[in-house]
Coordinates of C-alpha atoms in Angstrom, one line a residue:
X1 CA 164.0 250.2 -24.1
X2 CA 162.8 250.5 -20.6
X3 CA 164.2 247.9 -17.7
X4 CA 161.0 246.6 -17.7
X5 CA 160.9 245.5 -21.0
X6 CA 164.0 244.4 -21.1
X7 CA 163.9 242.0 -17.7
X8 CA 160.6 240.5 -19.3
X9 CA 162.0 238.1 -21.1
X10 CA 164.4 236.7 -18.6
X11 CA 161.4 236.7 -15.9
X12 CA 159.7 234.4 -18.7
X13 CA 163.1 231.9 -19.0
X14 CA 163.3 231.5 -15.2
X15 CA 159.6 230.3 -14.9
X16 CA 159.8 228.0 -18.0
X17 CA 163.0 226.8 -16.1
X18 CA 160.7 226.6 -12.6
X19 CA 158.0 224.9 -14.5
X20 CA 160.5 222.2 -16.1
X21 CA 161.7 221.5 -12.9
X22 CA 158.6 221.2 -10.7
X23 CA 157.6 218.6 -13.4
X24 CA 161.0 216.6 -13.2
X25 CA 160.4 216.4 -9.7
X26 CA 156.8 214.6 -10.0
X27 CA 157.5 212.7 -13.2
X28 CA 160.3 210.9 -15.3
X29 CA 161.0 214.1 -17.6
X30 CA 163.8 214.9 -20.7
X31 CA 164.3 218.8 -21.2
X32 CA 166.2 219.7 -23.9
X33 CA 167.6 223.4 -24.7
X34 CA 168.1 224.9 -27.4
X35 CA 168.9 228.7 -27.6
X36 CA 166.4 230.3 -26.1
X37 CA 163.7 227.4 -26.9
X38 CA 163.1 224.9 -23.9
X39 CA 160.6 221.9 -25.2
X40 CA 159.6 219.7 -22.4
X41 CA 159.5 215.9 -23.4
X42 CA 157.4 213.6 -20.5
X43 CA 157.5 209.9 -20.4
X44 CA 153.8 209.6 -19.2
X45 CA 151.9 206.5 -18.2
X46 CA 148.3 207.1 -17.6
X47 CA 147.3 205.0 -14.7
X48 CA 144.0 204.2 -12.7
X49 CA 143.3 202.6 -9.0
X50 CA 143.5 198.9 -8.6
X51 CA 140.2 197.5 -8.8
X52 CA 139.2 195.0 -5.7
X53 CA 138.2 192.3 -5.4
X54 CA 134.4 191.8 -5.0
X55 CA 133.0 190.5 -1.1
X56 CA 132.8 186.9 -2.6
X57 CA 130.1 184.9 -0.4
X58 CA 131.8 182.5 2.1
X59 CA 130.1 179.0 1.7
X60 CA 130.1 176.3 4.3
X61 CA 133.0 173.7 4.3
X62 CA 132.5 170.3 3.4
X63 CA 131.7 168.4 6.6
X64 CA 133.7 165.0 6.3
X65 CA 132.9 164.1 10.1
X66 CA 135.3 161.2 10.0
X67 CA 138.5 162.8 9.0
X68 CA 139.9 166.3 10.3
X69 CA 140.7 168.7 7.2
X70 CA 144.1 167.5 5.9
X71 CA 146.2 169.3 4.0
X72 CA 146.9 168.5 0.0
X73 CA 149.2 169.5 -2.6
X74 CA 147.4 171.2 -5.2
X75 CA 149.0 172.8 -7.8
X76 CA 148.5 176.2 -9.1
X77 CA 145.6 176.6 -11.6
X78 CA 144.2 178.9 -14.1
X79 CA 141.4 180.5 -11.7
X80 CA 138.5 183.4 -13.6
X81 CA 138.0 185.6 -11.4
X82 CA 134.6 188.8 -11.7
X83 CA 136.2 192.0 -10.8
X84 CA 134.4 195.2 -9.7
X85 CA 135.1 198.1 -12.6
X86 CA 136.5 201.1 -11.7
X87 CA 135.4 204.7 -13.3
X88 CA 138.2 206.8 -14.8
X89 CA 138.9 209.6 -13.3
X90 CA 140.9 212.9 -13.5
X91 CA 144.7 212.3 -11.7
X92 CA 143.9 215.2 -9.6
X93 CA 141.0 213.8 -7.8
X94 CA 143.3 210.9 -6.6
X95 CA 143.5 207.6 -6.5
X96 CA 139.8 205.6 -5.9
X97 CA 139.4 202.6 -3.8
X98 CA 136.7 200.6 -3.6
X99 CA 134.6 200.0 -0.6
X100 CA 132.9 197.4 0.0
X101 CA 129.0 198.2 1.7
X102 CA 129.4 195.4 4.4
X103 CA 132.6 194.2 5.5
X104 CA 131.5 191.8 8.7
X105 CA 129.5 188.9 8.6
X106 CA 127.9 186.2 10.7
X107 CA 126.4 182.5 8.8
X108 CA 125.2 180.6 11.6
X109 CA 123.2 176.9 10.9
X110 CA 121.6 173.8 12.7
X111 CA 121.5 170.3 11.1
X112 CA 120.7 166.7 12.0
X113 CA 124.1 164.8 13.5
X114 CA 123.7 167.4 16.2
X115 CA 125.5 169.9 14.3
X116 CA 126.2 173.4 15.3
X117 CA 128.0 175.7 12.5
X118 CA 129.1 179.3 13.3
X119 CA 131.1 181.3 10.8
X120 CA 132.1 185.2 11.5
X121 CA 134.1 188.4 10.0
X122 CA 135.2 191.1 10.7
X123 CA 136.7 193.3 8.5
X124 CA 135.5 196.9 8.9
X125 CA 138.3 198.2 11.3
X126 CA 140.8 199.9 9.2
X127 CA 141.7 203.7 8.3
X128 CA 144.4 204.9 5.5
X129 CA 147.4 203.8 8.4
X130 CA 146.0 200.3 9.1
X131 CA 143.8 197.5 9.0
X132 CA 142.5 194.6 10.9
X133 CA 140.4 191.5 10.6
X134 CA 139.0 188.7 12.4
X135 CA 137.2 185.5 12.1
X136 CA 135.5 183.2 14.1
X137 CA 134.6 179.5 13.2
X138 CA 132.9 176.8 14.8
X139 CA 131.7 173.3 13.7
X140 CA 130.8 170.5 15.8
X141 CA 129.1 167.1 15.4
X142 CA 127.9 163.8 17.1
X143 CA 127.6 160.6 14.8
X144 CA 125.8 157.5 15.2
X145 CA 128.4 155.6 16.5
X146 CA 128.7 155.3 20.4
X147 CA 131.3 158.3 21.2
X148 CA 131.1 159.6 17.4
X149 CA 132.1 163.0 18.2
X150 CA 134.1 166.2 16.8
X151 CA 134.6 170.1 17.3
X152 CA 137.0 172.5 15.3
X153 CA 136.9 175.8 16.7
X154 CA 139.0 178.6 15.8
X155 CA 140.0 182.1 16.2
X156 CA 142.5 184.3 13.7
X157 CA 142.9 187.9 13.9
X158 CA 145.5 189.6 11.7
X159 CA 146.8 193.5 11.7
X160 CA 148.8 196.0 9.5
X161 CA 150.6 199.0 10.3
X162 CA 151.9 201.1 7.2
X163 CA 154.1 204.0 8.0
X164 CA 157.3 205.2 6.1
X165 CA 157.0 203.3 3.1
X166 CA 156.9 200.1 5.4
X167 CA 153.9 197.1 6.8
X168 CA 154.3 196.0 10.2
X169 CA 152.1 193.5 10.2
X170 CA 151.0 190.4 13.6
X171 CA 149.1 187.0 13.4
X172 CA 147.5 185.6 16.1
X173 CA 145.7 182.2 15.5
X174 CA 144.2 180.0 18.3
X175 CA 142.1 177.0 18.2
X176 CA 140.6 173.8 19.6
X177 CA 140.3 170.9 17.9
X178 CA 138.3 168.3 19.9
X179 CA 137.7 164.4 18.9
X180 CA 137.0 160.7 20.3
X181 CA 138.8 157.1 19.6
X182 CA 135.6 155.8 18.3
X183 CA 137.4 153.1 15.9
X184 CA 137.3 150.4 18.1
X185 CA 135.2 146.6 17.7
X186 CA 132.1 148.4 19.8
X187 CA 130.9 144.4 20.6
X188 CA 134.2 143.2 22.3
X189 CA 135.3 146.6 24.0
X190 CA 133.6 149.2 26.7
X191 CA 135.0 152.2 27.1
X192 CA 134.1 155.6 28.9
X193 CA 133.3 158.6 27.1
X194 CA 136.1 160.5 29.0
X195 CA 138.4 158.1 28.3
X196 CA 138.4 157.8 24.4
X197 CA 138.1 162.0 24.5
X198 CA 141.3 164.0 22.3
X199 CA 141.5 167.5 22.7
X200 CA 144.2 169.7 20.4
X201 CA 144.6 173.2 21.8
X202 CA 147.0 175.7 20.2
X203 CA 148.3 179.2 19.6
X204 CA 150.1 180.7 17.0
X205 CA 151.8 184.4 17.1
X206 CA 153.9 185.9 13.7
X207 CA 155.2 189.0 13.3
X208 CA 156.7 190.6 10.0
X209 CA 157.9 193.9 8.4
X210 CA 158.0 194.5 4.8
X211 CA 159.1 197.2 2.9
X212 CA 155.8 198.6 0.7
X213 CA 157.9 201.1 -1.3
X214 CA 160.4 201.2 -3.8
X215 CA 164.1 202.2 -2.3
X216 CA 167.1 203.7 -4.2
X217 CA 168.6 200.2 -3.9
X218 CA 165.7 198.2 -5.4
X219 CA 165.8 195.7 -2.8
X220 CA 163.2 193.5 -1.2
X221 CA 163.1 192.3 2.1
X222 CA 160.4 190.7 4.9
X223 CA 161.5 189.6 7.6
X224 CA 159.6 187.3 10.2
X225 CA 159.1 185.5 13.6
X226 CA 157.0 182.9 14.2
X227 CA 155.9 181.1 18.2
X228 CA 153.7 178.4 18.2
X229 CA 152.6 176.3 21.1
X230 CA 150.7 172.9 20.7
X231 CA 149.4 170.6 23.0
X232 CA 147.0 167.4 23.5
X233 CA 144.5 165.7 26.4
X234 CA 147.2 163.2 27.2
X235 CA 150.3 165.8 28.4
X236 CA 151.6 166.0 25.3
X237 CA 152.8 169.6 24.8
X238 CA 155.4 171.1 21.4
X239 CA 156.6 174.5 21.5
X240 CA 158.4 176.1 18.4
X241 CA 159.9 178.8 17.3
X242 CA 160.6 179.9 13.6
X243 CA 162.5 182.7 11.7
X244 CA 162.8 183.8 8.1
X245 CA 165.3 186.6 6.5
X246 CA 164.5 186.9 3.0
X247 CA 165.6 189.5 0.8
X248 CA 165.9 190.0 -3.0
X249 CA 167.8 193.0 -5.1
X250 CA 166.6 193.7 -8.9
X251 CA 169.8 194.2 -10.9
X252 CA 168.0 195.2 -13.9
X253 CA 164.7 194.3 -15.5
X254 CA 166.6 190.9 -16.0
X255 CA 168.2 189.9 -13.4
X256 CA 167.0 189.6 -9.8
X257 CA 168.8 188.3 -6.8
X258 CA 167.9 186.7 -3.8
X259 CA 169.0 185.1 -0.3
X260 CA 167.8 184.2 3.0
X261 CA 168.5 182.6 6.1
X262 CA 165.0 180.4 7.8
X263 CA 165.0 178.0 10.5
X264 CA 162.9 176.6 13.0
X265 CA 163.1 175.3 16.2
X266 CA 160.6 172.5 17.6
X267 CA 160.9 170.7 21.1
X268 CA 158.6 168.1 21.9
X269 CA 157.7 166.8 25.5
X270 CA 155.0 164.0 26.9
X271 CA 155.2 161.6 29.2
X272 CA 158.0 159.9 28.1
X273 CA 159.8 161.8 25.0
X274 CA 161.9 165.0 25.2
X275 CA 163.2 165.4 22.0
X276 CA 164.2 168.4 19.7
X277 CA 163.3 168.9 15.7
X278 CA 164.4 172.0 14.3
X279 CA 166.3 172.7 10.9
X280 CA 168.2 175.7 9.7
X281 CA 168.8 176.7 6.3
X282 CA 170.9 179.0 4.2
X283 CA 169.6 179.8 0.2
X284 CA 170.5 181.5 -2.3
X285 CA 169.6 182.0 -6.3
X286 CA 168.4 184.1 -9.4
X287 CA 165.5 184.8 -11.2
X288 CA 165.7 185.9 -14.8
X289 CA 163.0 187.5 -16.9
X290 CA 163.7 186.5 -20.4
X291 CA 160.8 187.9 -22.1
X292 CA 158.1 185.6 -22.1
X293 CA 160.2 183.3 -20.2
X294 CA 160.8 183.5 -16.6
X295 CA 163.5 181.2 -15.1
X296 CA 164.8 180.6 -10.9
X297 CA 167.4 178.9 -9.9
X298 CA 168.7 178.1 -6.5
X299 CA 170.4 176.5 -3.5
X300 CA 169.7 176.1 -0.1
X301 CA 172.2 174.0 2.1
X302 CA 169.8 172.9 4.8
X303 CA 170.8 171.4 8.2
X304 CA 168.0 169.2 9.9
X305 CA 167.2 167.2 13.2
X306 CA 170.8 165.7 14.2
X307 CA 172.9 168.0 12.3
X308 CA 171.7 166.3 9.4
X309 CA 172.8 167.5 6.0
X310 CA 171.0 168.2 2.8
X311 CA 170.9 170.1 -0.2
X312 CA 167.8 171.9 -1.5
X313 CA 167.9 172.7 -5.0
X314 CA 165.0 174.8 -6.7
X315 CA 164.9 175.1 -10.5
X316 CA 161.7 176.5 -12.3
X317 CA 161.3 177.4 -15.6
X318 CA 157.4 179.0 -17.0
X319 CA 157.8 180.0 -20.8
X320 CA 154.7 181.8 -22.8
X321 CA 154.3 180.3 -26.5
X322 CA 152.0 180.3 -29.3
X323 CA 151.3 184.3 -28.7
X324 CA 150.9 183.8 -24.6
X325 CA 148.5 180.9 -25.2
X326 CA 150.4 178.3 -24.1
X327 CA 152.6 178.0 -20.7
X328 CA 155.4 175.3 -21.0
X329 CA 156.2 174.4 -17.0
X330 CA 159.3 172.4 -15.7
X331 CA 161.2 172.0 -12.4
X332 CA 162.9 170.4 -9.9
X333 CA 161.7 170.8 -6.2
X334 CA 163.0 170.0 -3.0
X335 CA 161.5 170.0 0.4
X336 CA 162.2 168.9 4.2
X337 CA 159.2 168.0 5.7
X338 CA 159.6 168.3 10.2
X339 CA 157.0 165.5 11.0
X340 CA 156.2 167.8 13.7
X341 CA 153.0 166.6 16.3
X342 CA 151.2 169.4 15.0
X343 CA 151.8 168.2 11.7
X344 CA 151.1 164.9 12.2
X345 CA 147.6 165.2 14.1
X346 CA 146.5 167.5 12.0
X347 CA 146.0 165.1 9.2
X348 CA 145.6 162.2 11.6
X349 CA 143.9 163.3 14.5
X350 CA 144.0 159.6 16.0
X351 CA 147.4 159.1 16.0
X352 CA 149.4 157.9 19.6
X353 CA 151.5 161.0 20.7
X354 CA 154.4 158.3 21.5
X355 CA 156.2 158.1 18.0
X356 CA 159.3 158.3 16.6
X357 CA 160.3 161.9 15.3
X358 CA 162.2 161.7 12.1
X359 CA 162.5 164.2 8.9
X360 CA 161.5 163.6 5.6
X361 CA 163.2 164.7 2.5
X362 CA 161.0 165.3 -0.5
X363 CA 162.2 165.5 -3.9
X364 CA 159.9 166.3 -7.2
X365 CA 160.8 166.7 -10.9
X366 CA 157.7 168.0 -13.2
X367 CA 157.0 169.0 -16.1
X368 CA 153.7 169.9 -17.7
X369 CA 151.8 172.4 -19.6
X370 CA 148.8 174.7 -19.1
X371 CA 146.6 176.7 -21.7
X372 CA 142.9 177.8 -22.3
X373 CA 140.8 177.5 -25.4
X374 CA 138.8 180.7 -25.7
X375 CA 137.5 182.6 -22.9
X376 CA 136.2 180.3 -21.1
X377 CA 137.8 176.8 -20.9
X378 CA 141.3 176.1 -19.5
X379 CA 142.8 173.0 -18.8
X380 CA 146.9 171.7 -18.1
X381 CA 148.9 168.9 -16.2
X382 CA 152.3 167.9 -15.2
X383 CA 153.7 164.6 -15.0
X384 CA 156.5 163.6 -12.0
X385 CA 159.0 162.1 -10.7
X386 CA 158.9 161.9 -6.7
X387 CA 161.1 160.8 -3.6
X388 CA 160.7 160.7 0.0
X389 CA 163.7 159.5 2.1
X390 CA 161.7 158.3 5.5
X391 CA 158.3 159.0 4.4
X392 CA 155.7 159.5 7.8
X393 CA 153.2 156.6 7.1
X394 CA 150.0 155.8 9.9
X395 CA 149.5 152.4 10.7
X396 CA 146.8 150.9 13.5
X397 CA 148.5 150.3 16.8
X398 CA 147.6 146.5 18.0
X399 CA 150.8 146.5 20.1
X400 CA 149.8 148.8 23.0
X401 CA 146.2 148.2 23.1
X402 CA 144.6 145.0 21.2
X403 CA 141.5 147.7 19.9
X404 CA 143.9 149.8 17.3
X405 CA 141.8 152.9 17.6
X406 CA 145.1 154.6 17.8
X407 CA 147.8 154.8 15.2
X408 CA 151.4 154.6 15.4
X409 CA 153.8 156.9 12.9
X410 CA 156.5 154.5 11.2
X411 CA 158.8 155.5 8.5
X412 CA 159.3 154.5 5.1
X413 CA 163.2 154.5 4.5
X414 CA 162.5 155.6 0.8
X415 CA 159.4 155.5 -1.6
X416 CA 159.0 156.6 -5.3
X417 CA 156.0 157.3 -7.4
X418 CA 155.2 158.6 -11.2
X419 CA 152.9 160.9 -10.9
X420 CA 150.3 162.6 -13.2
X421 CA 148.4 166.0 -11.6
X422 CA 145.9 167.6 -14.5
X423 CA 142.8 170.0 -14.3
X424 CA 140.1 171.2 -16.3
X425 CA 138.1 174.2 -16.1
X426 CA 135.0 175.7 -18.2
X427 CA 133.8 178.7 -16.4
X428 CA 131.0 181.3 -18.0
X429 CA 131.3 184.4 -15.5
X430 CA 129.4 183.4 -12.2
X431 CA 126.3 182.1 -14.6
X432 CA 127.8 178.4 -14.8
X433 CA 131.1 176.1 -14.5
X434 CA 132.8 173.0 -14.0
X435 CA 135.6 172.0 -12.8
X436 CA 137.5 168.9 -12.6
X437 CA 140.7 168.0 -10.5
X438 CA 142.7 164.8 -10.2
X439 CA 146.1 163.3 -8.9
X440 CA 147.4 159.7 -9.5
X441 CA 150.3 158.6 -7.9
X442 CA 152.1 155.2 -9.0
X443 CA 154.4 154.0 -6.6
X444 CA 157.1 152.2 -7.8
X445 CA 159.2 151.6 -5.2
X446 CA 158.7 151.0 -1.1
X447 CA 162.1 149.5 -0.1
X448 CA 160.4 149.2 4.1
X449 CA 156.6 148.2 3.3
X450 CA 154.6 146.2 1.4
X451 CA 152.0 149.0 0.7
X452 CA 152.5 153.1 1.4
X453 CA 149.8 153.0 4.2
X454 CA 146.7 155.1 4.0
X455 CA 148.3 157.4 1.1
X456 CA 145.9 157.3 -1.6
X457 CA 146.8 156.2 -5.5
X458 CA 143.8 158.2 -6.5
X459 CA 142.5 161.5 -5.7
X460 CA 139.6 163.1 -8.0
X461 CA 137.6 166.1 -7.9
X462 CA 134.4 167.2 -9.3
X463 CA 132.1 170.1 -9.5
X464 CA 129.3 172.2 -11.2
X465 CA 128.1 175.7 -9.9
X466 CA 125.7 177.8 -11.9
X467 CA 123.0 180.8 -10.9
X468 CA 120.4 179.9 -12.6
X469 CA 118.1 182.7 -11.2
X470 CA 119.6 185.9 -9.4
X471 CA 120.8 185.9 -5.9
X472 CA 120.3 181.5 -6.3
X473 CA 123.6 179.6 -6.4
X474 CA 124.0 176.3 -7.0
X475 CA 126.1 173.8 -6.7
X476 CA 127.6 170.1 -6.7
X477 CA 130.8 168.9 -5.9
X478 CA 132.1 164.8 -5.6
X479 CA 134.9 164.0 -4.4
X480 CA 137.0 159.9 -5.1
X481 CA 139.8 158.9 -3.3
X482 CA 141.0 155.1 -4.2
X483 CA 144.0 153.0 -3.9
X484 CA 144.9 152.9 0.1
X485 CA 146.1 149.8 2.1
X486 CA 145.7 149.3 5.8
X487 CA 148.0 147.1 8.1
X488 CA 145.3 144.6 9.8
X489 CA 145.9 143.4 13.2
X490 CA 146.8 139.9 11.7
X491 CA 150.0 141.6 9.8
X492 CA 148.6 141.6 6.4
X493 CA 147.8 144.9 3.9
X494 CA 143.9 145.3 3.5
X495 CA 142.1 147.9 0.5
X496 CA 140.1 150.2 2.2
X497 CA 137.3 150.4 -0.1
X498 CA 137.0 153.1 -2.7
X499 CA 136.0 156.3 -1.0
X500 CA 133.1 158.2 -3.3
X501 CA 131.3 161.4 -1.3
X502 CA 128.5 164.2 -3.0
X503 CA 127.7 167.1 -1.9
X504 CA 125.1 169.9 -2.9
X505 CA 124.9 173.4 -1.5
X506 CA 122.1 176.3 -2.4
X507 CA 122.1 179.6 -1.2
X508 CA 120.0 182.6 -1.7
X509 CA 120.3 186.1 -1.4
X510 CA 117.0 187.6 -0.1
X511 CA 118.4 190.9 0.5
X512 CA 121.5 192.6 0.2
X513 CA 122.3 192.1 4.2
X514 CA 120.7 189.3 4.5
X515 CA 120.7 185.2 2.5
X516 CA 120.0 181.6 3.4
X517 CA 121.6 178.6 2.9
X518 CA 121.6 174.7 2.8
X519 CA 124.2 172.0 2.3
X520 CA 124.1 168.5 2.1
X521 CA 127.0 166.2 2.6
X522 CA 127.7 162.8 1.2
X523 CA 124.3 162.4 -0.1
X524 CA 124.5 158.7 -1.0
X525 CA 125.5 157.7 2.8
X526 CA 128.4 155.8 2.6
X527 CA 129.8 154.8 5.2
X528 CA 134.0 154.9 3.9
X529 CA 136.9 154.6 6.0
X530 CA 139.3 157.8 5.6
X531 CA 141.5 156.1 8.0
X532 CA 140.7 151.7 9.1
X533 CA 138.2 151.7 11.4
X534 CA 136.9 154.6 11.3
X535 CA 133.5 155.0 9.7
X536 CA 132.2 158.4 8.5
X537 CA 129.0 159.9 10.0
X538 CA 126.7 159.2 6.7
X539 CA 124.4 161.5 5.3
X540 CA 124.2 165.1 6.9
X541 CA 122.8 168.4 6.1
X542 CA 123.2 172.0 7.7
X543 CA 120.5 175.0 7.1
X544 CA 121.1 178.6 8.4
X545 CA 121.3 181.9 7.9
X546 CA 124.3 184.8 6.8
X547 CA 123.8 188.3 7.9
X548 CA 126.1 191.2 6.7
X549 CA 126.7 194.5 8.2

């Protein structure tokens, strides 16, 4: 036998063993030798590229002229969602993202009320390393009231970085928020325009860093700063600064562990407060994935305005029955609210700047359900327990001025409600739906005031959107809010009647850059009081334009 023939078959063993080992070193691979037989055994999951999200159209807000967009509670829902299908390809070609043909947009409209609308995105600067968008709004409106008036106007630009398995991400919001004491007797009282003018201006700035990629360790982390500044027409200025250090470790497919430091610091300055509201908190808990039941428990010693001392507890439990078509919910959440100026004008923009800053602790034990019959109707609900130790309540201010336009910030030492929270969905593609959301709140105890001012017992959602042609969509939304009590100048709690606003929206695609629009708000006119003495604009309606490029 000649050396070539007899180093043949050891040339042929070391590239089977080359082979076996370039493989192990792409994928999860068992080799097994026997002899002089080598069988490779993969572990192979064939995989394809996450399908995006479709450009979904942007429709206009609803304009409620009389009250600034406050913030709600709204609990997570079972959503249908139309996703773009990705083709299967070879693993060799790569993974395939979608790209969407026009990622910026301008809508732009004109409507009676004096109302200009400007709505714009950009989202086409990004490359494999990052991305950017930005977006620009701008609504503004004059009523028929004498000094009727408001402008939201907003700017937010976000970024992302990825390199090294990490995101380095930034958040810049600013805005201006503009509005006028109108809610004033107009026949015994004279006031300037100036005068009854209230101007928000403000800036947010966050930074984080996340970790994109799996490490050796399995753990989690994202850490974050936050600056905001905030200030008002009448020298009121808040400045804050905010942190958050979470991180979480798998153990197994089981058992997950997590902790995290947050605080925030708040200082808040006019002409004559100076006064500090800030909390820091420590947490700490475990999620376990039992199956079809997932389960988080945890604790979060929390020290607030004054060195004030709570204890946050968090306990969830979601659990999958009847084959996955049933979700069982239950819980027990805690929450420490700031009462910040920005907080509080936000959802009141006529409230006095002079108030007293206190925290309020918020407790709520649920439990509900949520499930879907067939493919197109869903529907669930939770019923609660809730607590708020010094509850921020609005009441009108007769004591500095005689007018009340303005509202003062008192505090409800403690206030408890039974709660019921339920929705209803049937949704057929984008062809047609309905949807139906609603909150009662029954509160059964106010140990400081007669009435939880201006909170409402009642809040009920409705809506119907269907296509009934293509590139037309429709749609109708109403929206009932019932059960608040104002404090008249007189001392006595009065029912603000019930509040009961329609819409209707249409838009149509003409081409594929290119659509118009129209929406009309509270279509039956009436003239209901968000907050006492303050009188929506009525009937309104916007037309314009969207453009994509």
């Amino acid at each position: 036998m000649t050396n070539a023939k007899l180093y043949r078959p050891i040339v042929a063993t070391c590239m089977l063993l080359g082979i076996g080992h370039s493989i192990t070193a792409q994928e999860r691979t068992d080799t097994i030798i026997k002899g002089q037989t080598i069988e490779i055994i993969q572990s192979y999951k064939p995989e394809i590229a996450r399908a995006e999200k479709p450009e979904l159209s942007p429709t206009l807000p609803r304009i409620d002229t009389s009250r600034p967009a406050f913030t709600y509670e709204i609990p997570q829902q079972t959503l249908s969602y139309t996703y773009n299908s990705v083709p299967i390809r070879p693993l060799a070609l790569g993974r395939q993202t979608y790209v969407s043909p026009f990622a910026n947009y301008i809508k732009a409209g004109l409507g009676n009320r004096s109302t200009v609308y400007l709505d714009a995105g950009i989202g086409s600067l990004k490359t494999e390393t990052y991305q950017t968008t930005f977006h620009l709004r701008h609504l503004s409106q004059k009523g028929p009231v004498a000094n009727q008036y408001s402008a939201q106007t907003s700017l937010d630009a976000a970024g992302t970085y990825f390199t090294d398995g990490h995101a380095l991400g930034a958040e810049v919001q600013l805005f201006r928020n503009g509005y006028s004491f109108y809610g004033y007797d107009h026949d015994l009282f004279e006031y300037s325009k100036e005068s009854l003018r209230q101007t928000f201006v403000g800036a947010h700035v966050g930074v984080h860093l996340a970790n994109i990629e799996q490490n050796r360790y399995r753990i989690n982390y994202r850490p974050e700063l936050t600056f905001g500044m905030y200030s008002d027409r009448f020298s009121a200025r808040e400045k804050s600064f905010g942190i958050d250090l979470p991180v979480s470790m798998a153990l197994d497919s089981v058992i997950t562990v997590h902790a995290g430091l947050s605080g925030n610091r708040t200082q808040l300055v006019n002409d004559s407060l100076n006064t500090g509201n800030g909390y820091f908190q420590v947490r700490g808990g475990v999620d376990l994935h039992l199956g079809r039941t997932d389960v988080r428990l945890q604790v979060a010693p929390t020290w607030g305005k004054g060195n004030k001392f709570y204890l946050m507890p968090e306990f969830k439990v979601r659990s999958l029955v009847l084959d996955g078509n049933l979700a069982l919910i239950a819980g027990w959440r805690a929450e420490l609210i700031q009462n910040t100026y920005e907080q509080l004008s936000t959802k009141n923009p006529f409230v006095n700047n002079l108030y007293p800053v206190r925290q309020t602790k918020s407790d709520q034990v649920y439990a509900g359900l949520e499930t879907h019959v067939g493919q197109h109707f869903s529907f669930g609900g939770t019923l609660s327990w809730r607590q708020w130790n010094d509850m921020a309540l609005f009441v009108n201010d007769y004591n500095t001025s005689t007018d009340g336009k303005q509202f003062s910030v008192v505090y409800d030492e403690q206030v408890q409600a039974l709660g019921l929270d339920a929705f209803a969905r049937y949704q057929v593609g984008d062809i047609f739906g309905l949807h139906a959301h609603g909150v009662w709140n029954n509160f059964i105890r106010k140990t400081t005031f007669d009435q939880v001012w201006h909170e409402p017992m009642v809040r009920l959602n409705l809506g119907l959107n269907t296509q009934p042609l293509k590139g037309l969509d429709l749609s109708v939304e109403a929206d009932i809010m019932d059960g608040m009590y104002a404090l008249t100048a007189d001392g006595s709690a009065e029912k603000i009647p019930t509040i009961f606003d329609m819409s209707a929206q249409a838009a149509y695609q003409i081409h594929s850059r290119f659509s118009v629009f129209t929406q009309l708000n509270n279509l039956f006119s009436q003239q209901y009081q968000r907050w006492y003495q303050y009188p929506v604009y009525g009937f309104n309606i916007i037309g314009g334009i969207r453009f994509k490029f």
